[in-house]
Coordinates of C-alpha atoms in Angstrom, one line a residue:
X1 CA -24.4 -40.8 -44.2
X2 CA -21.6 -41.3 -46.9
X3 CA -21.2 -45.0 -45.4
X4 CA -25.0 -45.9 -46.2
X5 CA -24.8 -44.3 -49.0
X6 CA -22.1 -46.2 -50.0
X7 CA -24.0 -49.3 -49.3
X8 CA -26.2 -48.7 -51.3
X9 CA -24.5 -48.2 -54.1
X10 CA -22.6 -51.5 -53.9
X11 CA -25.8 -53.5 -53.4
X12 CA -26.8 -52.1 -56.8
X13 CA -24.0 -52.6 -57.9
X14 CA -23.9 -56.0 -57.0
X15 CA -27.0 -56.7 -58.5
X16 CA -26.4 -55.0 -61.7
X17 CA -23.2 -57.2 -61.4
X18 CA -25.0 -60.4 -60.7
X19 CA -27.4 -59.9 -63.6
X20 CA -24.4 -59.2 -66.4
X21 CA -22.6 -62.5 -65.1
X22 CA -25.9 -64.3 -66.1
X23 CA -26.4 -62.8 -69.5
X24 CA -22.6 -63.7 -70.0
X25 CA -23.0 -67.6 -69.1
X26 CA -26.0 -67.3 -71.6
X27 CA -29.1 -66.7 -69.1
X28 CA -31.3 -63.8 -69.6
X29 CA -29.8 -61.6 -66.9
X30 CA -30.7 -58.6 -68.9
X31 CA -34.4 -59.6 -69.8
X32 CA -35.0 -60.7 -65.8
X33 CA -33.5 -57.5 -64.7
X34 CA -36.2 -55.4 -65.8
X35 CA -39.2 -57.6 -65.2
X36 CA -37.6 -58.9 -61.7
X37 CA -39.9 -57.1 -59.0
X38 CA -37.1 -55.8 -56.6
X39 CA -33.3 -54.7 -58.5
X40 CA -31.7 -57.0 -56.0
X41 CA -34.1 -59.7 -57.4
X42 CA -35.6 -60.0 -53.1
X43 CA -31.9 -60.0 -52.0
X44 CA -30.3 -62.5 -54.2
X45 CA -33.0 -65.3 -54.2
X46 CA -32.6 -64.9 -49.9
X47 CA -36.0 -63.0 -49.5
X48 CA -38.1 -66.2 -49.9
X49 CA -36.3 -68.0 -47.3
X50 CA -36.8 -65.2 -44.8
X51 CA -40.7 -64.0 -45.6
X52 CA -40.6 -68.7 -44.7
X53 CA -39.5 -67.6 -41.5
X54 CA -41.6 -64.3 -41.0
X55 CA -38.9 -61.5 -41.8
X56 CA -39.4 -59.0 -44.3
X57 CA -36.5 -56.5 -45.9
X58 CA -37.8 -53.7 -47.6
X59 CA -35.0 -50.7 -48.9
X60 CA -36.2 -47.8 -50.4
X61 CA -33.9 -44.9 -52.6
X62 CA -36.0 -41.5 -53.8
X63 CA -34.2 -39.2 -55.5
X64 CA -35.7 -35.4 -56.2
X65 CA -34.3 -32.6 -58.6
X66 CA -36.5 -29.5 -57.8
X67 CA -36.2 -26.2 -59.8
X68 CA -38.2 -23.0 -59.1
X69 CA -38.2 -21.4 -62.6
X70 CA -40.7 -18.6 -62.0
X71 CA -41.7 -15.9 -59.1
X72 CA -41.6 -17.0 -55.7
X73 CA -38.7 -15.5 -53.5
X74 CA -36.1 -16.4 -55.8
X75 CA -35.2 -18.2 -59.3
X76 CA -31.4 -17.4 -59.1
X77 CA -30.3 -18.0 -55.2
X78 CA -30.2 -22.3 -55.0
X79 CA -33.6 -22.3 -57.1
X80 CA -32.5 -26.3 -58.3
X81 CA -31.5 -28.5 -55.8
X82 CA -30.6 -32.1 -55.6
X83 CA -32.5 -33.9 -52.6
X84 CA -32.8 -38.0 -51.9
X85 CA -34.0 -40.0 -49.2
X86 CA -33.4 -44.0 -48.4
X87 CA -36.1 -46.2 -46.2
X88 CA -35.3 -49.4 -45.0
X89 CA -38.2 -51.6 -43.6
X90 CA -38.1 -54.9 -41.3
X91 CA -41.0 -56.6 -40.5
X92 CA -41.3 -59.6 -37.9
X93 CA -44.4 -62.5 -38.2
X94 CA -44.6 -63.0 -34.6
X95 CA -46.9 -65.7 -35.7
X96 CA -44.0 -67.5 -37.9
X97 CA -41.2 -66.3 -35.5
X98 CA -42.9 -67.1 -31.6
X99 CA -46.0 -68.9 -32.2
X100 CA -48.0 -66.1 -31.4
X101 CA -50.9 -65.4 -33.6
X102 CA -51.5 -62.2 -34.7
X103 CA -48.3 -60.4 -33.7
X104 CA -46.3 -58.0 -36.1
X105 CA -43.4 -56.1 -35.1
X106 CA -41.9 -53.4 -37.5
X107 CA -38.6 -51.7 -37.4
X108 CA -38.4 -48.5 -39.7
X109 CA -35.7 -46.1 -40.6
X110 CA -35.1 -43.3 -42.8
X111 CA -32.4 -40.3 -44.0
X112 CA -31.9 -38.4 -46.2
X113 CA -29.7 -35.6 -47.8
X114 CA -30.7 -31.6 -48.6
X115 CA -33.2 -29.0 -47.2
X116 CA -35.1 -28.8 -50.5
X117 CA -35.5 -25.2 -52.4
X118 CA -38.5 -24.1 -50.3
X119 CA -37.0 -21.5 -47.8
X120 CA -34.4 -20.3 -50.2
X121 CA -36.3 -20.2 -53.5
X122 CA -40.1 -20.0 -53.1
X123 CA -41.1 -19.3 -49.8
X124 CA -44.3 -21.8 -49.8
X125 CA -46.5 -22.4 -46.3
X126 CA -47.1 -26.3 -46.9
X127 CA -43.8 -27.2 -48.9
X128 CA -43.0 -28.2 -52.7
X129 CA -41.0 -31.5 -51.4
X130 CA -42.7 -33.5 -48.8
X131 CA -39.9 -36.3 -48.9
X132 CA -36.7 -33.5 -48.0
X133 CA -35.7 -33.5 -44.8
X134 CA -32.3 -32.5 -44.3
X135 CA -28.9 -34.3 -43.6
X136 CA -29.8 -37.0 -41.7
X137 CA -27.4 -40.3 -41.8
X138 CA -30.1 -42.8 -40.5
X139 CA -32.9 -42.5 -38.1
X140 CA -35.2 -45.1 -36.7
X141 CA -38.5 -43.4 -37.2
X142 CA -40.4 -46.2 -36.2
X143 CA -40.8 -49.0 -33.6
X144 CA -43.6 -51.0 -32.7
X145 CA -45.6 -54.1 -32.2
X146 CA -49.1 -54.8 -33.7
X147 CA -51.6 -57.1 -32.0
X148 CA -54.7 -58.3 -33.7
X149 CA -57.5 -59.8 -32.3
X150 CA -61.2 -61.3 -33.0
X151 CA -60.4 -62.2 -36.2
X152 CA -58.5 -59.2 -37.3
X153 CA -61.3 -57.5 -36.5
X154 CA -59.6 -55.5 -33.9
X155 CA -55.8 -54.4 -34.0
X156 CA -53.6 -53.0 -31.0
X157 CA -50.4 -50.6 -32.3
X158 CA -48.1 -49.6 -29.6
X159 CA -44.6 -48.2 -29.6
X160 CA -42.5 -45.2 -31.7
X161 CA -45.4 -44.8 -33.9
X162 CA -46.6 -42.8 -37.4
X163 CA -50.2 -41.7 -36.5
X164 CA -50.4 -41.1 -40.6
X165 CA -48.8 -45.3 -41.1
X166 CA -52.4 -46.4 -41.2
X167 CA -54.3 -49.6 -41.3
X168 CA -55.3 -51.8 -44.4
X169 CA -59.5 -52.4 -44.6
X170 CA -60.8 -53.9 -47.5
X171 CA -57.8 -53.1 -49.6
X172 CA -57.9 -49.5 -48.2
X173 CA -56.2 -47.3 -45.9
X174 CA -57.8 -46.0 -42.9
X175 CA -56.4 -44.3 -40.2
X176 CA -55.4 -41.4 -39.7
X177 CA -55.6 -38.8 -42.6
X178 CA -55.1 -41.9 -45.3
X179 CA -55.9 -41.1 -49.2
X180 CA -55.6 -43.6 -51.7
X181 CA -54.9 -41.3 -54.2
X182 CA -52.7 -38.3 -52.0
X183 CA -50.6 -40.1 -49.3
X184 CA -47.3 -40.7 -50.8
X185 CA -44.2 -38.6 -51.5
X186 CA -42.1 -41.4 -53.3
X187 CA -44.6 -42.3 -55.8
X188 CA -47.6 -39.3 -55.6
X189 CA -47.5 -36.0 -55.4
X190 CA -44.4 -34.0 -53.8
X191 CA -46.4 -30.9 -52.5
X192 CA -46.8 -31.7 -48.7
X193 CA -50.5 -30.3 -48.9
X194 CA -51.3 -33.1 -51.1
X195 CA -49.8 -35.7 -48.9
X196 CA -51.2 -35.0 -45.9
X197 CA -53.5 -32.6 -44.0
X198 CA -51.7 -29.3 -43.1
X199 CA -54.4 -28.4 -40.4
X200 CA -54.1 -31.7 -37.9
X201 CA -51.1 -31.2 -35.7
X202 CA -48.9 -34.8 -36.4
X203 CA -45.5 -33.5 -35.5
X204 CA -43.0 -36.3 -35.5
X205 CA -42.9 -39.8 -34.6
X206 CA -43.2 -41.0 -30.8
X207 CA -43.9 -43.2 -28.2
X208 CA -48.1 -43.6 -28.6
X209 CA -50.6 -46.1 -29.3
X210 CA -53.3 -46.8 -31.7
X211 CA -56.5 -48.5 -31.7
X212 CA -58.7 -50.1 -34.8
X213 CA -62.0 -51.5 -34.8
X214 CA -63.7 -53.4 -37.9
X215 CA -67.2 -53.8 -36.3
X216 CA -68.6 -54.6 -40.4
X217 CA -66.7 -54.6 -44.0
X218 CA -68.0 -51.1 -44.8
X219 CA -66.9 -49.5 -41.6
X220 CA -64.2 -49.0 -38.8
X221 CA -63.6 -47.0 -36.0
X222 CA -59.7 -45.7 -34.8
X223 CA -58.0 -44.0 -32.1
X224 CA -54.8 -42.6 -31.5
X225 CA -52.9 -40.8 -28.5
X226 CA -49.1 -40.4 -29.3
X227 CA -46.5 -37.3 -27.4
X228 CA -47.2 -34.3 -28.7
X229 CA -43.3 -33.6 -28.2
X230 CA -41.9 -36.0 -29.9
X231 CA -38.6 -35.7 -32.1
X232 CA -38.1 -39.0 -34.5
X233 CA -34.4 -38.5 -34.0
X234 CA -35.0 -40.0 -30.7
X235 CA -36.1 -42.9 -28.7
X236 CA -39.1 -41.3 -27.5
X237 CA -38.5 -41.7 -23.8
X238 CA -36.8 -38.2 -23.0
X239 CA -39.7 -36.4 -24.3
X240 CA -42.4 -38.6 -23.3
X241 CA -41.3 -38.9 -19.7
X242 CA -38.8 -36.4 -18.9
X243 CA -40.7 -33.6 -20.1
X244 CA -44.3 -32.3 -20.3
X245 CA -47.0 -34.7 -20.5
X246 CA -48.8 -33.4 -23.3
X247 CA -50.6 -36.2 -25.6
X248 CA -51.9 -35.4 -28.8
X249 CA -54.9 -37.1 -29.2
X250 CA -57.0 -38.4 -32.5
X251 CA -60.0 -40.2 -33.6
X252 CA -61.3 -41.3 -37.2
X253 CA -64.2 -43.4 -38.3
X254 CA -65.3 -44.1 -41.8
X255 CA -67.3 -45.3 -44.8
X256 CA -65.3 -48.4 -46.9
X257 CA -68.1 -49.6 -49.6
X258 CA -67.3 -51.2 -52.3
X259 CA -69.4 -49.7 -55.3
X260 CA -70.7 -52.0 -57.9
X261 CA -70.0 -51.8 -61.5
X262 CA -69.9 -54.0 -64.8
X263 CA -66.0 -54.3 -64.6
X264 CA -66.5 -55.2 -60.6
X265 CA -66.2 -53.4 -57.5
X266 CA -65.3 -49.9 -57.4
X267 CA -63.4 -49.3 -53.9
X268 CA -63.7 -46.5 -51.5
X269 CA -62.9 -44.8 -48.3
X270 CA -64.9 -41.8 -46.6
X271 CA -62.9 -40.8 -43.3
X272 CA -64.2 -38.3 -41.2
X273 CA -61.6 -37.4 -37.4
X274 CA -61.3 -35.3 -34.8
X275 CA -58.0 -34.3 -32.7
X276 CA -57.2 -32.8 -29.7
X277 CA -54.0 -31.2 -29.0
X278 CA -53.3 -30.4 -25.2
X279 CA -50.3 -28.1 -26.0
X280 CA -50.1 -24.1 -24.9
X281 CA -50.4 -22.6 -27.7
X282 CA -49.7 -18.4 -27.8
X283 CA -52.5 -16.3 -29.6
X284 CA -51.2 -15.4 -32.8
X285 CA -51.7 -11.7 -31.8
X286 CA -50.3 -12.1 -29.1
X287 CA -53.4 -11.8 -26.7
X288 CA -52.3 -15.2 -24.1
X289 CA -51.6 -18.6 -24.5
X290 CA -54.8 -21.4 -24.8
X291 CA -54.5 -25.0 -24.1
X292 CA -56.7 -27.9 -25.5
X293 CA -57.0 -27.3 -29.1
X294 CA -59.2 -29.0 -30.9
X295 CA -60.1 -29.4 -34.7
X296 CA -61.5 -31.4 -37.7
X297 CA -60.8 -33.5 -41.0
X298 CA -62.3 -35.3 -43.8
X299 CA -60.9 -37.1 -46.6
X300 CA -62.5 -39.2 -49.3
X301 CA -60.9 -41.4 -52.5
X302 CA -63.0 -43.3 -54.6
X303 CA -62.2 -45.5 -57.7
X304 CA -65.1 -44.5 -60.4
X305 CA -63.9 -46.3 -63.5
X306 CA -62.2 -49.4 -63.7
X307 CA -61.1 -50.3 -67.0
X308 CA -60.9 -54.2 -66.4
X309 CA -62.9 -57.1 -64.5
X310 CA -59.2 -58.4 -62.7
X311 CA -59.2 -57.3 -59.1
X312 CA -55.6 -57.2 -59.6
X313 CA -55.4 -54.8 -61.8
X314 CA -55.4 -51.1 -61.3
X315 CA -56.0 -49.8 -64.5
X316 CA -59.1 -47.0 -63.7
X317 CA -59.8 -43.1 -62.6
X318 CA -59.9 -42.8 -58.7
X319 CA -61.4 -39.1 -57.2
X320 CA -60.5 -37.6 -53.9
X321 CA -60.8 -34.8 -51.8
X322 CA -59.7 -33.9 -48.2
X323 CA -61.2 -31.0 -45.9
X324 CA -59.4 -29.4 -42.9
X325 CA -60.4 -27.2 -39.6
X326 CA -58.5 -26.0 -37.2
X327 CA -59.1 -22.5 -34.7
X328 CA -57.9 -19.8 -36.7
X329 CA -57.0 -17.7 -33.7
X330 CA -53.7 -20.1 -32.6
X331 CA -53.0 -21.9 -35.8
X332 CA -51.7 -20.3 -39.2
X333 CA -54.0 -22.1 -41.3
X334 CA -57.5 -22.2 -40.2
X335 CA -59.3 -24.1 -43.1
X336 CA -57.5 -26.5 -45.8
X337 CA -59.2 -28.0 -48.3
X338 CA -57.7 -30.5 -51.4
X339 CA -59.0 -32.4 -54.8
X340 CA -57.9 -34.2 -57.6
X341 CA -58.1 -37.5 -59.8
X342 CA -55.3 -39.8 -60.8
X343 CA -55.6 -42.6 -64.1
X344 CA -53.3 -45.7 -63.5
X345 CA -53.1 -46.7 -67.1
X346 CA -54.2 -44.0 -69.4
X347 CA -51.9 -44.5 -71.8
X348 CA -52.0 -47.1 -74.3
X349 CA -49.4 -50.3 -73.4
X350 CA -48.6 -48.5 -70.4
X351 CA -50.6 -50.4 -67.9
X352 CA -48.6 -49.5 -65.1
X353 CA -48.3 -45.5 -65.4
X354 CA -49.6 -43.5 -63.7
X355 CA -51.1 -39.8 -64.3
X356 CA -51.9 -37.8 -61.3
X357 CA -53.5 -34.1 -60.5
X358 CA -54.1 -31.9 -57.5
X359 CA -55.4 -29.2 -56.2
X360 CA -55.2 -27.9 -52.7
X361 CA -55.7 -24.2 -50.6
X362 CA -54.9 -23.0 -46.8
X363 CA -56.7 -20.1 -46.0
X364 CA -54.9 -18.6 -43.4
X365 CA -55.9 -17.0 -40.1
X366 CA -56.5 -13.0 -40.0
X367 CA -54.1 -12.9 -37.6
X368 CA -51.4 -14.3 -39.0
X369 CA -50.4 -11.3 -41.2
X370 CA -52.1 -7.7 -42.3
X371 CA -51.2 -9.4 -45.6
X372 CA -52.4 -12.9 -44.9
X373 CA -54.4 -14.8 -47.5
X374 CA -54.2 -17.8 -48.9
X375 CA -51.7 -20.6 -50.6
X376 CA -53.2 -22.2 -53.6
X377 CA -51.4 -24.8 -55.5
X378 CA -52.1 -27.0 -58.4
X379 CA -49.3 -30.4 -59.3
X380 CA -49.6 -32.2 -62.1
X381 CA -47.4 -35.7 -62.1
X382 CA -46.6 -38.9 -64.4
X383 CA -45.4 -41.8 -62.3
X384 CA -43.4 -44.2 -65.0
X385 CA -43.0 -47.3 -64.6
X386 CA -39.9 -48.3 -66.3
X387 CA -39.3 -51.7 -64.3
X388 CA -41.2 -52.9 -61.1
X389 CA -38.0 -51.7 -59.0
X390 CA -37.9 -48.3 -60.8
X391 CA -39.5 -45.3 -61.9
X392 CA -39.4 -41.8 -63.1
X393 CA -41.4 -38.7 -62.1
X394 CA -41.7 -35.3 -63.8
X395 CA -43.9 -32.5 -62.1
X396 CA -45.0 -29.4 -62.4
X397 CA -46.6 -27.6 -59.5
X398 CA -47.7 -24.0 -60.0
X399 CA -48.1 -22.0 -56.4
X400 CA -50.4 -19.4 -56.2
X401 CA -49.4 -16.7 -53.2
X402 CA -46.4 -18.3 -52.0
X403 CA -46.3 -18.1 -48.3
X404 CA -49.7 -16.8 -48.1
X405 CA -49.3 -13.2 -48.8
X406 CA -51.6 -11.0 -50.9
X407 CA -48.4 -9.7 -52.5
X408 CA -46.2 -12.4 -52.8
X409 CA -45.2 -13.5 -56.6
X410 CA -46.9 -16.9 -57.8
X411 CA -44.0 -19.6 -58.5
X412 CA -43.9 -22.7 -60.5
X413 CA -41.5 -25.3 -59.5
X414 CA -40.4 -28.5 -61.8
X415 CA -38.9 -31.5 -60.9
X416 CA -38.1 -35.2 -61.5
X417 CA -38.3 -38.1 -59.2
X418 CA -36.2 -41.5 -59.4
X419 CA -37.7 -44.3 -57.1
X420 CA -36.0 -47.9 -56.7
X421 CA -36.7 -50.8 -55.0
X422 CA -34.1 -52.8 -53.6

């Protein structure tokens, strides 16, 4: 881990570097560094060449400070902690690369540093730090080729897959449990109940394959089937082979219209899946084990003010919502359900900021505890945008119940996020 994050640092450096030796010779190396779209400027003038001959290079650094400053289990024992992840991307135009039309191969990795202050400090059931997940020095999370068809009417996914990754339609993402609005930890919200649905069983990133539909413009049809055992610290084969065959299984179709308005289309997604989870799963009082779990999701975003006619630009209020089911008798939380808006742009001169606010509940199963409840939380965000390559995120979220208990203490966590491009 200390080796990667040692690189890193010296290709900032090295760009930072790069940029002062211009400025010095009497360029603008100061002026370009802050408008320049990646802070290694698409690796030193190099990216062009490659995305010529189909290869992308994406690198990705969050960094997190997270305080609990009231209630929860703790604000004394590790209530602030430090917490960072780093994602690097590489994408392959098979098209560009091998001739073949429609092919896309994509190589993903990911670690990270820090468990986050959630089991020590405040005891939440869905998480005040989506993006924390421990020391890990690098893991390839993802592996797979992409095939479309028909026109790109009709894509094939196949490989160590992300059954949340999703699929572009229309300039929106479908497929599975997407949100325009409330599907990001590195530039949205942090609480994991406002990233992604707490009720449909994802687990980590396997061996599986996906199938997408676009039978018209304002709708699709998807389905998924990836190993229900899967652990993205490995290859996928032990679990999916060696051990038992259990297949978690998912379906989504959906509404995409594109609303009409005097600054132009308003764009929009209405999902609405179904999974099925093959997995023995124990009563949660105990009374014996049930296979073939099934539940239910919705979730909606929809632009409804757009503050200018350029399709380009995001400057506008988006709504959206999601709605979870699951059987309440073998899973903790048996209904979820999630709002909020977010303004890019609401502040004068500050086109590219963006203000964000959530709501979202579990209500848990009666079985789970004589004291089960509920977990309500609120977060309230301001994504910065102090360079294309960078930006800054304070947050408040305000947890209502931690952990679901009737008598637990309500907790309200801060924090700041630091996002660069590379």
């Amino acid at each position: 881990m200390k080796f990667i994050q040692a690189a890193i640092a010296a290709v900032a450096a090295v760009a930072l570097f790069s940029q002062a030796r211009a400025d010095e010779t009497g360029g603008s190396g100061a002026n370009r560094l802050w408008r320049q779209e990646t802070l290694s400027n698409n690796w030193f003038g190099l990216g062009g060449r490659l995305a010529d001959n189909g290869v992308s290079v994406k690198l990705g650094l969050t960094q997190i400070f997270q305080a609990n400053v009231r209630g929860g289990i703790s604000t004394h024992r590790r209530s602030g902690r430090y917490t960072g992840s780093y994602d690097l991307e590489i994408e392959l135009d098979a098209e560009k690369l091998l001739k073949l039309p429609g092919g896309n191969l994509l190589v993903a990795g990911k670690g990270g540093w820090s468990e986050g202050i959630d089991e020590p400090s405040v005891g939440s059931l869905f998480g005040v730090n989506d993006d924390a997940a421990g020391y890990r020095s690098f893991d390839v999370t993802e592996l797979w080729y992409e095939q479309a068809l028909l026109e790109d009417a009709f894509r094939l996914r196949f490989g160590k897959i992300d059954l949340t990754g999703g699929f572009e339609h229309l300039h929106c993402m479908v497929a599975f449990d997407a949100n325009a609005y409330a599907n990001d930890e590195t530039s949205q919200f942090l609480n994991s109940a406002l990233v992604n649905n707490p009720t449909i069983p994802f687990g980590d990133k396997g061996l599986g394959a996906i199938a997408y539909l676009r039978p018209a413009a304002w709708t699709y049809f998807a389905a998924g089937v990836a190993d229900a055992n899967a652990d993205s610290r490995e290859t996928g084969f032990r679990t999916t082979f060696g051990g038992s065959d259990d297949f978690l299984g998912i379906f989504e179709t959906g509404l995409v219209p594109n609303l009409q308005s005097t600054q132009g289309p308003l764009p929009g997604a209405y999902r609405v899946g179904l999974w099925y989870d093959p997995q023995p799963k124990a009563h949660i009082d105990g009374r014996g084990v049930k296979r073939d779990d099934v539940g239910c999701y919705l979730s909606f975003d929809q632009l409804v003010l757009k503050e200018n006619a350029d399709q380009e630009d995001a400057q506008g209020l988006g709504l959206f919502a999601r709605y979870g089911w699951a059987d309440g008798d073998f899973n903790t939380i048996k209904s979820f359900w999630s709002a909020g808006a977010q303004y890019a742009g609401l502040v004068p001169t500050r086109d590219q900021d963006v203000l964000g606010f959530g709501l979202a509940q579990g209500r848990l199963s009666r079985y789970a505890d004589p004291e089960a409840f509920r977990e309500t939380v609120m977060e309230l965000y301001y994504n910065a945008c102090v360079a294309p390559w960078l930006s800054v995120s304070p947050s408040m979220q305000y947890v209502f119940n931690a952990g679901g208990s009737r008598n637990s203490d309500d907790a309200i966590v801060i924090g700041l996020r630091l996002q660069m491009s590379f």
